[in-house]
């Protein structure tokens, strides 16, 4: 029986939303140490760089002492092994999340049995919310301030003003 639960919460976080922050805060209450890990991908439609996403996550989780922000590339299970993590955390908003996440969880467990995937259901008020929707609202000139933490909103506004110029 492990006496310490170290969980990795991996994701794109482009940008981090209120839904992500809610999941982080709830998970931080359950585990000893939570590593929020930004996936370093070369997504063509990415809005923020990996470093920018990590900076925003640091700002919005500064009040949570057992939360660490990191980034990784390559296989998640290899990263989990490097970090001695015994859990992967994922949020489930709906049936499509469940389908894809179950598949990933089974694959990851086949590759590394020591790391179990834990699912937390999204809070009702955030279950409709995704980074993609936030990007769409902002790109179309809408107000996304109800969907992202304040420091993220500031960065979105700065980015959008720069893009428009
Ligand atoms: P990915 O590209 O890995 O899906 P995301 O940043 O979109 O990265 O999501 C990372 C994790 O956060 C996923 O487990 C996703 O289901 C979860 N998540 C995303 N939005 C929400 C939300 N509004 N509430 C709860 N969990 C969420």
XYZ file of C-alpha atoms and ligand atoms in Angstrom:
192
model
C 0.000 0.000 0.000
C 1.658 3.279 -1.075
C 1.673 5.916 1.633
C 1.808 8.806 -0.792
C -0.406 9.566 -3.769
C 1.389 11.508 -6.482
C -0.901 12.313 -9.407
C -0.191 13.818 -12.797
C -2.885 15.944 -14.427
C -1.843 16.126 -18.074
C -3.428 18.297 -20.710
C -3.070 20.927 -23.395
C -4.464 23.751 -21.201
C -4.651 26.085 -24.227
C -5.798 28.086 -22.288
C -6.493 26.885 -18.721
C -10.206 27.357 -17.913
C -12.342 27.569 -14.767
C -13.105 23.889 -15.389
C -9.426 22.939 -15.236
C -8.904 25.042 -12.099
C -11.926 23.478 -10.402
C -10.579 19.995 -11.118
C -7.089 20.942 -9.878
C -8.430 22.384 -6.607
C -10.641 19.351 -5.947
C -7.855 16.885 -6.752
C -5.366 18.800 -4.590
C -7.649 18.007 -1.633
C -7.408 14.284 -2.358
C -3.780 13.606 -3.266
C -0.476 14.330 -1.548
C 1.146 15.950 -4.553
C -0.420 17.024 -7.839
C 1.702 17.648 -10.918
C -0.156 19.620 -13.581
C 1.766 18.755 -16.740
C 1.429 20.774 -19.941
C 1.788 18.627 -23.018
C 4.469 20.091 -25.293
C 2.779 19.487 -28.590
C 3.240 21.150 -31.924
C -0.492 21.717 -32.426
C -0.967 23.968 -35.430
C -3.929 25.876 -33.985
C -2.345 26.428 -30.555
C -2.954 29.884 -29.145
C -0.361 29.914 -26.348
C 3.143 28.466 -26.139
C 3.885 25.735 -23.612
C 5.763 28.272 -21.465
C 2.823 30.693 -21.507
C 0.376 27.955 -20.498
C 2.666 26.889 -17.650
C 2.986 30.503 -16.468
C -0.799 30.951 -16.418
C -1.243 27.670 -14.519
C 1.370 28.795 -11.964
C -0.456 32.071 -11.410
C -3.878 30.519 -10.929
C -2.684 27.704 -8.636
C -0.312 29.816 -6.513
C -2.663 29.379 -3.515
C -2.453 25.557 -3.663
C 0.761 24.443 -1.896
C 0.770 20.802 -3.064
C 0.319 21.659 -6.749
C 3.327 21.785 -9.065
C 3.354 22.922 -12.699
C 5.572 21.143 -15.205
C 5.595 20.252 -18.900
C 6.449 17.075 -20.763
C 6.670 15.516 -24.185
C 6.653 11.916 -25.309
C 4.636 9.161 -23.711
C 2.690 10.057 -20.589
C 3.578 6.747 -18.909
C 7.302 7.427 -19.419
C 6.866 10.830 -17.833
C 4.903 9.224 -14.976
C 7.770 6.785 -14.422
C 10.340 9.617 -14.386
C 8.242 11.511 -11.835
C 7.475 8.439 -9.688
C 3.765 9.161 -10.064
C 1.257 6.485 -9.132
C -1.799 8.161 -10.637
C -2.962 10.031 -13.732
C -5.895 12.397 -13.237
C -8.424 13.159 -15.980
C -11.672 15.095 -15.949
C -14.871 13.617 -17.358
C -17.430 16.063 -18.728
C -19.656 13.810 -20.795
C -20.003 10.480 -22.549
C -17.490 11.337 -25.278
C -14.838 12.188 -22.655
C -15.654 8.899 -20.940
C -15.211 6.865 -24.115
C -11.883 8.332 -25.135
C -10.527 8.539 -21.593
C -11.373 4.919 -20.793
C -9.515 3.816 -23.909
C -6.471 5.910 -22.943
C -6.607 4.661 -19.347
C -6.611 1.019 -20.439
C -3.739 1.600 -22.888
C -1.695 3.477 -20.302
C -2.299 0.743 -17.735
C -1.144 -1.894 -20.232
C 2.057 0.080 -20.731
C 2.649 0.841 -17.049
C 0.589 -1.050 -14.488
C 1.978 0.985 -11.571
C 0.103 4.081 -12.742
C -3.672 4.034 -12.315
C -5.897 6.596 -14.033
C -8.343 8.416 -11.775
C -11.395 10.164 -13.209
C -13.098 13.107 -11.533
C -16.450 14.218 -12.905
C -16.543 17.858 -14.029
C -18.604 20.139 -11.801
C -22.043 20.748 -13.290
C -21.340 24.438 -13.900
C -18.197 23.636 -15.934
C -19.315 20.502 -17.739
C -19.984 22.410 -20.989
C -16.655 24.238 -20.912
C -13.605 23.513 -23.070
C -10.476 25.434 -24.098
C -11.630 25.142 -27.712
C -14.911 26.936 -26.914
C -13.046 29.700 -25.082
C -10.769 30.181 -28.113
C -13.766 30.310 -30.410
C -15.590 32.897 -28.287
C -12.495 35.112 -28.088
C -11.732 34.803 -31.787
C -15.295 35.851 -32.626
C -15.018 38.897 -30.369
C -17.158 37.537 -27.513
C -16.673 37.857 -23.752
C -15.008 34.796 -22.208
C -14.479 36.321 -18.764
C -17.028 33.989 -17.140
C -15.119 30.924 -18.304
C -11.483 31.543 -17.409
C -9.621 32.825 -14.327
C -8.758 36.533 -14.360
C -4.999 36.184 -15.158
C -5.914 33.994 -18.162
C -8.456 36.570 -19.335
C -5.777 39.259 -19.252
C -3.463 37.142 -21.412
C -6.290 36.341 -23.812
C -7.085 40.024 -24.199
C -3.406 40.863 -24.778
C -3.046 38.059 -27.300
C -6.235 38.979 -29.110
C -5.280 42.652 -29.362
C -1.872 41.635 -30.749
C -3.445 39.224 -33.240
C -5.905 41.875 -34.468
C -3.267 44.529 -35.040
P -6.408 17.415 -23.689
O -5.964 17.970 -25.003
O -5.438 16.497 -23.044
O -7.838 16.898 -23.646
P -7.412 19.642 -22.201
O -6.679 20.832 -21.714
O -8.514 19.879 -23.186
O -6.318 18.693 -22.758
O -8.009 18.824 -20.987
C -7.178 18.289 -19.993
C -8.020 17.499 -19.010
O -8.934 18.366 -18.360
C -8.883 16.408 -19.640
O -8.952 15.324 -18.747
C -10.222 17.049 -19.785
O -11.255 16.090 -19.782
C -10.250 17.894 -18.527
N -11.133 19.042 -18.657
C -11.174 19.931 -19.668
N -12.142 20.852 -19.472
C -12.725 20.529 -18.280
C -13.821 21.079 -17.523
N -14.510 22.112 -17.975
N -14.130 20.488 -16.340
C -13.444 19.413 -15.915
N -12.424 18.827 -16.585
C -12.066 19.375 -17.754
